[in-house]
XYZ file of C-alpha atoms in Angstrom:
497
model
C 0.229 0.152 -0.145
C 2.621 2.117 0.446
C 3.725 2.423 -3.596
C -0.420 3.679 -3.457
C -0.184 6.065 -0.950
C 3.617 7.646 -2.780
C 2.162 7.489 -6.469
C -1.293 8.653 -5.538
C -0.024 11.582 -3.450
C 1.386 13.548 -6.506
C -1.441 12.389 -8.809
C -3.757 13.742 -6.002
C -2.039 16.783 -5.567
C -1.985 17.324 -8.783
C -5.750 16.524 -9.195
C -6.704 18.856 -6.453
C -4.668 22.207 -8.900
C -6.575 21.135 -11.626
C -9.958 21.395 -9.067
C -9.290 24.450 -8.111
C -8.442 26.341 -11.606
C -12.012 23.741 -12.249
C -13.889 25.740 -9.410
C -12.395 29.909 -10.691
C -13.555 28.609 -14.407
C -16.664 26.472 -13.637
C -17.633 29.037 -10.436
C -16.028 32.420 -11.536
C -14.943 32.940 -14.791
C -17.796 30.903 -16.732
C -20.690 32.849 -14.400
C -19.478 36.085 -14.969
C -18.114 35.985 -18.210
C -20.474 33.543 -20.182
C -24.531 33.576 -20.117
C -26.402 29.950 -18.982
C -27.288 29.025 -22.184
C -24.073 29.559 -23.563
C -22.382 27.373 -20.429
C -24.661 24.475 -21.358
C -23.728 24.233 -24.694
C -20.227 24.436 -24.075
C -20.853 21.663 -21.555
C -23.491 19.442 -23.493
C -20.241 19.811 -26.215
C -17.736 18.848 -23.977
C -19.974 15.442 -22.163
C -20.694 14.667 -25.016
C -16.873 13.680 -26.428
C -15.576 12.242 -23.658
C -18.845 10.238 -23.135
C -18.488 9.332 -26.917
C -14.615 9.062 -26.614
C -14.882 5.520 -24.306
C -17.043 3.845 -27.351
C -14.247 4.918 -29.994
C -11.750 3.593 -27.998
C -12.916 0.359 -27.797
C -11.826 -0.161 -24.452
C -8.580 -0.491 -25.074
C -7.583 1.855 -22.479
C -7.959 -1.238 -20.298
C -6.280 -3.707 -22.334
C -3.294 -1.443 -22.480
C -2.689 -2.010 -18.762
C -3.803 -5.534 -18.360
C -1.592 -6.942 -21.706
C 1.049 -4.762 -21.631
C 3.247 -6.409 -19.461
C 2.309 -9.777 -21.427
C 2.961 -8.080 -24.823
C 6.037 -5.542 -24.019
C 9.192 -7.028 -22.761
C 11.368 -4.572 -22.904
C 10.851 -0.772 -23.690
C 12.002 -1.350 -27.679
C 8.613 -3.433 -28.134
C 6.584 -0.704 -27.276
C 6.220 1.025 -29.884
C 4.843 -1.798 -32.143
C 2.380 -2.518 -29.504
C 1.767 1.583 -29.369
C 1.098 0.895 -33.490
C -1.500 -1.450 -33.289
C -3.621 -0.031 -30.750
C -3.222 3.205 -32.306
C -4.901 1.225 -35.423
C -7.693 -0.260 -34.196
C -8.825 2.627 -32.347
C -8.505 4.520 -35.109
C -10.375 1.925 -36.864
C -12.998 2.180 -34.077
C -13.688 5.723 -34.612
C -14.649 5.398 -38.148
C -17.336 3.141 -37.075
C -18.539 5.513 -34.408
C -18.727 8.023 -37.362
C -20.506 5.592 -39.598
C -23.204 4.863 -36.893
C -23.227 8.257 -35.624
C -24.016 9.639 -38.743
C -26.480 7.030 -39.808
C -28.543 8.323 -36.458
C -28.106 11.627 -36.625
C -31.499 12.672 -37.421
C -32.363 10.321 -34.802
C -29.602 11.487 -31.816
C -30.022 15.580 -32.312
C -34.057 14.870 -32.611
C -33.195 13.595 -28.876
C -32.762 17.274 -27.714
C -35.848 19.178 -28.988
C -36.234 22.231 -29.818
C -32.734 22.210 -28.307
C -31.756 20.279 -31.594
C -30.731 23.133 -34.017
C -28.310 24.694 -31.404
C -26.671 21.739 -31.177
C -26.663 20.916 -34.776
C -24.715 23.961 -35.328
C -21.893 23.018 -33.370
C -21.423 18.968 -33.628
C -18.621 18.202 -35.495
C -16.537 20.076 -32.721
C -17.990 16.859 -30.580
C -16.838 14.711 -33.395
C -13.622 15.756 -33.531
C -12.565 15.870 -29.930
C -14.392 12.592 -29.526
C -11.500 11.544 -31.334
C -8.490 13.492 -29.350
C -10.059 12.284 -26.505
C -10.040 9.188 -27.022
C -6.661 8.908 -28.416
C -5.296 11.165 -25.357
C -6.798 7.954 -22.734
C -4.909 5.534 -24.536
C -1.343 7.479 -24.446
C -2.556 8.491 -20.305
C -2.700 4.588 -19.963
C 0.804 3.494 -21.893
C 2.185 6.213 -19.611
C 0.081 4.334 -15.977
C 2.228 0.930 -17.328
C 5.486 2.478 -16.879
C 3.826 4.185 -12.991
C 4.009 7.605 -14.936
C 1.061 9.629 -13.968
C 1.610 13.203 -12.619
C 2.797 14.377 -15.883
C -0.449 13.535 -17.907
C -1.719 14.158 -14.892
C -0.227 17.942 -14.850
C -1.462 18.266 -18.803
C -4.851 17.174 -18.260
C -6.231 18.363 -15.239
C -3.996 21.121 -14.785
C -2.647 22.846 -18.147
C -6.345 22.554 -19.709
C -8.242 23.286 -17.279
C -5.900 26.914 -17.100
C -6.325 27.013 -21.140
C -9.556 27.231 -20.818
C -9.930 30.240 -18.473
C -7.928 31.586 -20.598
C -9.953 31.404 -23.465
C -13.389 32.599 -21.636
C -11.159 35.861 -21.070
C -10.121 36.182 -24.435
C -14.114 36.349 -25.278
C -15.302 37.866 -22.384
C -13.018 41.474 -23.828
C -13.838 41.083 -26.700
C -10.893 38.930 -28.743
C -12.586 36.033 -29.644
C -16.261 35.011 -30.619
C -18.604 32.457 -29.275
C -17.853 29.988 -32.194
C -14.480 30.754 -32.446
C -14.452 30.080 -28.134
C -15.719 26.884 -28.581
C -13.349 26.106 -32.180
C -10.457 26.865 -28.894
C -11.983 24.370 -26.121
C -11.527 21.444 -29.010
C -7.515 22.550 -29.675
C -6.597 23.223 -26.120
C -7.425 19.341 -25.829
C -5.332 18.837 -28.854
C -2.629 20.962 -27.874
C -2.659 18.685 -25.010
C -2.982 15.248 -26.981
C 0.650 16.888 -28.784
C 1.990 16.939 -25.235
C 2.048 13.792 -24.233
C 3.312 12.425 -26.967
C 6.502 14.514 -26.768
C 6.655 13.236 -23.067
C 6.519 10.051 -24.074
C 9.125 10.311 -26.495
C 10.917 11.656 -24.126
C 10.657 8.647 -21.658
C 11.894 6.301 -24.535
C 8.465 4.876 -24.903
C 6.845 6.602 -27.770
C 8.362 7.127 -31.636
C 7.618 7.269 -34.377
C 7.413 3.787 -36.584
C 5.488 2.139 -38.905
C 6.390 -1.608 -36.854
C 3.398 -3.286 -36.128
C 3.462 -5.538 -33.427
C 2.204 -8.938 -34.323
C 0.384 -10.813 -31.800
C -0.481 -14.902 -31.545
C -4.298 -15.495 -32.950
C -5.138 -17.089 -29.229
C -3.244 -14.122 -27.271
C -5.669 -11.713 -29.945
C -8.628 -13.348 -29.186
C -7.982 -13.115 -25.730
C -7.284 -9.220 -26.042
C -9.553 -8.307 -28.357
C -12.918 -10.012 -26.182
C -11.229 -7.961 -22.951
C -11.119 -5.230 -25.161
C -14.910 -6.173 -25.955
C -15.657 -5.706 -22.023
C -14.164 -3.242 -21.009
C -15.351 -1.510 -24.586
C -18.944 -1.882 -22.431
C -17.756 -1.288 -18.893
C -16.064 1.550 -19.077
C -18.343 3.615 -21.796
C -21.169 2.512 -19.723
C -19.788 3.588 -16.424
C -19.007 6.900 -17.956
C -22.921 6.602 -18.823
C -23.625 7.466 -14.968
C -21.109 10.577 -15.113
C -21.896 12.471 -18.584
C -25.502 10.715 -19.622
C -27.271 12.364 -16.843
C -25.963 16.050 -18.113
C -27.048 15.114 -21.873
C -30.634 14.558 -20.592
C -30.959 17.089 -18.768
C -30.110 19.740 -21.589
C -32.229 16.943 -23.729
C -35.419 17.128 -21.210
C -35.002 20.536 -19.774
C -32.736 23.031 -21.680
C -29.093 24.294 -22.111
C -29.730 26.651 -19.108
C -30.670 24.022 -16.593
C -27.759 21.456 -18.237
C -25.116 24.462 -16.612
C -26.877 24.787 -13.276
C -26.656 20.933 -12.885
C -23.014 20.650 -14.236
C -21.807 23.283 -12.162
C -23.555 21.419 -9.200
C -21.905 17.947 -10.534
C -18.590 19.723 -10.380
C -18.528 20.842 -7.398
C -19.413 17.040 -6.144
C -16.889 15.447 -8.496
C -13.434 17.173 -6.231
C -14.468 14.455 -3.451
C -13.358 11.785 -6.295
C -9.807 13.005 -7.199
C -8.010 10.926 -4.498
C -10.263 7.512 -5.790
C -9.330 8.478 -9.315
C -5.525 8.720 -8.549
C -5.492 5.927 -6.281
C -7.050 3.652 -8.571
C -4.790 4.992 -11.808
C -1.995 2.802 -9.163
C -4.106 0.267 -7.915
C -5.238 -1.124 -11.290
C -1.323 -2.049 -11.613
C -0.800 -3.516 -8.342
C -4.402 -5.864 -8.983
C -2.593 -7.129 -12.179
C 0.888 -7.943 -10.698
C -1.333 -9.275 -7.628
C -3.277 -11.745 -9.646
C -0.282 -12.688 -11.983
C 0.944 -14.468 -8.524
C -2.322 -15.103 -7.626
C -1.768 -13.218 -4.429
C -5.265 -13.008 -2.725
C -4.202 -12.302 0.157
C -2.650 -8.956 -1.178
C -6.188 -8.020 -2.654
C -7.256 -8.440 0.182
C -5.721 -5.560 1.914
C -5.936 -3.368 -0.611
C -9.098 -3.936 -1.164
C -9.866 -3.382 2.399
C -6.478 -0.474 3.021
C -8.415 1.776 -0.296
C -11.938 1.360 1.255
C -11.300 2.720 4.420
C -8.428 5.461 3.394
C -10.708 6.704 0.700
C -14.052 6.891 2.860
C -12.505 9.029 5.730
C -10.595 11.293 2.471
C -14.303 10.906 0.792
C -16.566 11.841 4.188
C -13.984 14.821 5.228
C -14.934 16.394 1.836
C -18.032 15.748 1.679
C -18.719 17.448 5.122
C -16.986 20.254 4.551
C -18.639 20.816 1.277
C -21.920 20.440 1.921
C -21.223 23.006 5.637
C -19.610 25.192 3.051
C -22.051 25.293 0.246
C -23.802 28.559 1.230
C -20.807 30.645 1.104
C -20.318 29.011 -2.124
C -23.369 30.587 -3.649
C -22.574 33.788 -1.656
C -18.714 34.238 -3.476
C -20.219 32.848 -7.102
C -20.930 35.514 -9.362
C -24.840 35.292 -9.963
C -24.939 32.617 -7.262
C -28.291 32.668 -6.474
C -29.305 31.430 -9.966
C -27.014 28.608 -9.326
C -28.129 27.664 -6.245
C -31.139 25.674 -6.769
C -28.254 22.914 -7.447
C -27.559 23.111 -4.273
C -29.557 19.133 -3.689
C -27.759 17.920 -6.828
C -24.339 19.011 -4.913
C -25.156 16.960 -2.350
C -26.744 13.977 -3.796
C -23.889 13.357 -6.005
C -21.550 14.051 -3.428
C -23.159 10.966 -1.492
C -22.944 8.804 -5.193
C -19.206 9.470 -4.877
C -19.070 8.586 -1.266
C -20.181 5.703 -1.464
C -18.660 4.529 -4.695
C -15.085 5.091 -2.875
C -16.600 3.399 0.466
C -16.834 0.001 -1.556
C -13.769 0.464 -2.466
C -11.523 -0.850 -5.577
C -14.050 -3.649 -6.639
C -14.578 -2.512 -10.410
C -10.172 -2.560 -10.125
C -10.833 -6.235 -9.140
C -13.116 -7.303 -10.775
C -11.039 -5.967 -14.136
C -7.818 -7.702 -13.573
C -8.817 -11.056 -12.672
C -11.116 -13.524 -14.309
C -13.893 -12.686 -13.688
C -13.262 -8.948 -15.734
C -17.025 -9.224 -17.205
C -18.638 -9.013 -14.547
C -18.032 -5.383 -14.861
C -19.615 -5.474 -18.216
C -22.966 -7.661 -17.474
C -23.271 -5.415 -14.775
C -22.980 -2.165 -16.517
C -25.359 -4.100 -19.164
C -28.169 -3.524 -16.669
C -27.177 -0.400 -15.515
C -27.581 1.409 -18.513
C -31.106 1.080 -19.398
C -31.633 1.420 -15.874
C -29.373 4.711 -15.498
C -31.719 6.069 -18.816
C -35.261 4.879 -16.935
C -34.815 6.735 -14.309
C -33.739 10.092 -15.672
C -36.667 9.558 -17.569
C -38.846 8.918 -14.878
C -37.040 11.051 -12.379
C -36.146 14.248 -14.393
C -39.522 14.957 -15.623
C -40.666 14.981 -11.457
C -38.746 16.192 -9.821
C -35.916 18.282 -12.278
C -31.829 18.217 -12.271
C -32.595 16.841 -8.253
C -33.594 13.683 -10.701
C -30.725 13.651 -12.417
C -28.749 13.557 -9.799
C -30.995 10.723 -7.288
C -30.391 8.762 -10.668
C -27.051 8.379 -10.726
C -27.222 8.031 -6.699
C -29.182 4.862 -7.326
C -27.300 3.849 -10.244
C -23.972 3.668 -8.329
C -25.445 2.257 -4.962
C -26.762 -0.581 -7.089
C -23.494 -0.938 -8.910
C -21.446 -0.985 -5.957
C -23.842 -3.807 -4.210
C -23.466 -6.160 -7.526
C -19.984 -5.831 -7.272
C -19.936 -6.845 -3.455
C -21.681 -9.457 -3.631
C -19.677 -11.148 -6.228
C -16.375 -10.422 -5.307
C -17.658 -11.910 -1.798
C -18.665 -14.907 -4.020
C -15.790 -15.370 -6.013
C -13.003 -14.970 -3.334
C -14.635 -14.836 0.003
C -13.313 -10.733 0.091
C -15.083 -7.950 1.458
C -13.669 -3.772 2.016
C -16.075 -3.494 5.252
C -14.442 -3.296 8.953
C -15.182 -2.336 12.139
C -13.583 0.353 11.400
C -15.781 1.290 8.810
C -18.216 1.533 11.325
C -16.042 3.929 13.693
C -15.067 6.269 10.609
C -18.914 6.762 9.474
C -19.847 7.608 13.515
C -17.207 10.225 13.386
C -18.926 11.245 10.201
C -22.020 11.665 11.992
C -20.587 13.998 15.002
C -18.378 16.232 12.636
C -22.395 16.551 10.409
C -23.703 17.456 13.622
C -21.584 19.740 14.610
C -21.020 21.850 11.434
C -25.034 21.671 11.604
C -25.121 23.664 14.396
C -22.090 26.340 14.075
C -23.066 30.003 13.863
C -23.046 31.930 10.528
C -20.869 34.346 9.838
C -21.987 37.016 7.559
C -18.395 37.289 5.844
C -18.679 34.370 3.398
C -14.951 34.132 3.527
C -14.369 33.924 7.047
C -17.104 31.431 7.328
C -15.429 29.473 5.300
C -12.397 29.506 6.851
C -13.495 28.755 10.767
C -16.099 26.967 9.758
C -13.326 24.276 7.124
C -10.751 24.469 9.846
C -13.117 23.389 12.822
C -14.667 20.592 10.190
C -11.415 19.191 9.472
C -9.687 19.542 13.330
C -12.675 17.630 14.592
C -12.657 15.286 12.022
C -9.162 14.754 11.689
C -8.508 14.378 14.873
C -10.935 11.689 16.081
C -9.500 9.522 12.959
C -5.675 10.009 14.329
C -7.327 9.400 18.273
C -9.668 6.025 17.202
C -6.427 4.779 14.323
C -8.787 4.261 11.750
C -6.774 4.169 9.770
C -2.839 2.782 9.799
C -1.598 4.377 6.582
C -2.622 7.209 7.596
C -1.550 7.630 11.136
C 2.086 6.696 9.645
C 2.274 9.269 7.201
C 0.849 11.877 10.384
C 3.431 10.119 12.290
C 6.452 10.676 9.251
C 5.142 14.446 8.965
C 5.750 15.451 12.407
C 8.909 13.804 12.637
C 10.414 16.069 9.855
C 9.027 19.561 11.420
C 10.476 18.418 14.668
C 7.131 18.305 16.582
C 7.601 14.307 17.955
C 11.374 12.506 18.144
C 11.520 9.060 16.234
């Protein structure tokens, strides 16, 4: 677990720096410089491209992690594998384009009266789909070498920084809104080029026309795993992206602006989970290769408790300060209707974190197809819940749909992993952390409100963090967290070895 903590620390720091930039964009620059319909249209284009990219890359991102150790014995062989993956991905993207154009009229019709506006810019989303797909694959190759920090730096900080620059240029009338949308696609292209240069610098990528030849039996295994991963990854993305598209379709772009802004606030909670998952996938692959189920169980439980602790603190802090965030936002009153969305989606993220790395365990085991079966069941459930709940509860309905879907998905995986491996992520410490969370919530609820939002945010956050962290350390809920804190105190001279 030590390598997970160390490696994920840097990516978590980078991700949270990106979150800060994202907050500046989403909570200040966008509301100040763009109207609700413009924000909703921009988010619809980006969400469509990111969702469709998972279909376009044909599940190869996960296959790279699983099969790279089998196919590539040294870095000189890596380019042949990369070229093979890129060739397959390009063919998959062309198939995606064919399917899209065959059903374009039906797709645009899904957006009702917003279809005409979206149709003017859908070509940008199609270009962006390919760029995001290739970028995802290149980041997976970096993950095979545990080189996560720089790609995360580019994707989490570089993209958001340039997005802030572009929207500012629009505000000062240097570019038009149409040019802003074009620039938003170019930003992702620039990030892809930078990652390719980085991979070349570390010897993982070079220009070559060599294509790796894989024996037919292994190729069939690779293809089957990729198809299964395609289903699981694409449908899982639907949980986070389809609701945004359905809000645009069933309500309007303005409602989507509010929903995606609230969703982005809640998404900050799962940043540590994403960072840990990127390392865990590699470690689980190695553990299953050695048939070391003891290591699998250890990672399963340690990851669950650490993610619960971090996620609970972040969700409580976010919930307790939402009134301050909206007070500080430009046009905050227009976005305040998303209050419940933040809490509901945040709870969904916490549920996902608490159940631990069940997706990674299944994906790297011989039961990788279970993820896909569960997600095939969830896909129509997500759509049905959104169709049922959005007309009744508005944007809150989309949040409820996501939360219910994530809970069901995790319960299915929990039951299957326990049935096959007799392993589960929860311990008595899980109950202790939940009780500590309850105490902290009660404290936050009764704290007096200070008139100045920034002062209120700072003192409220400080007290919540102090109480929660102190109780976690005193109860020794996480051996890893206690060790990290102890080592930090030793380094600054507060305690002796």
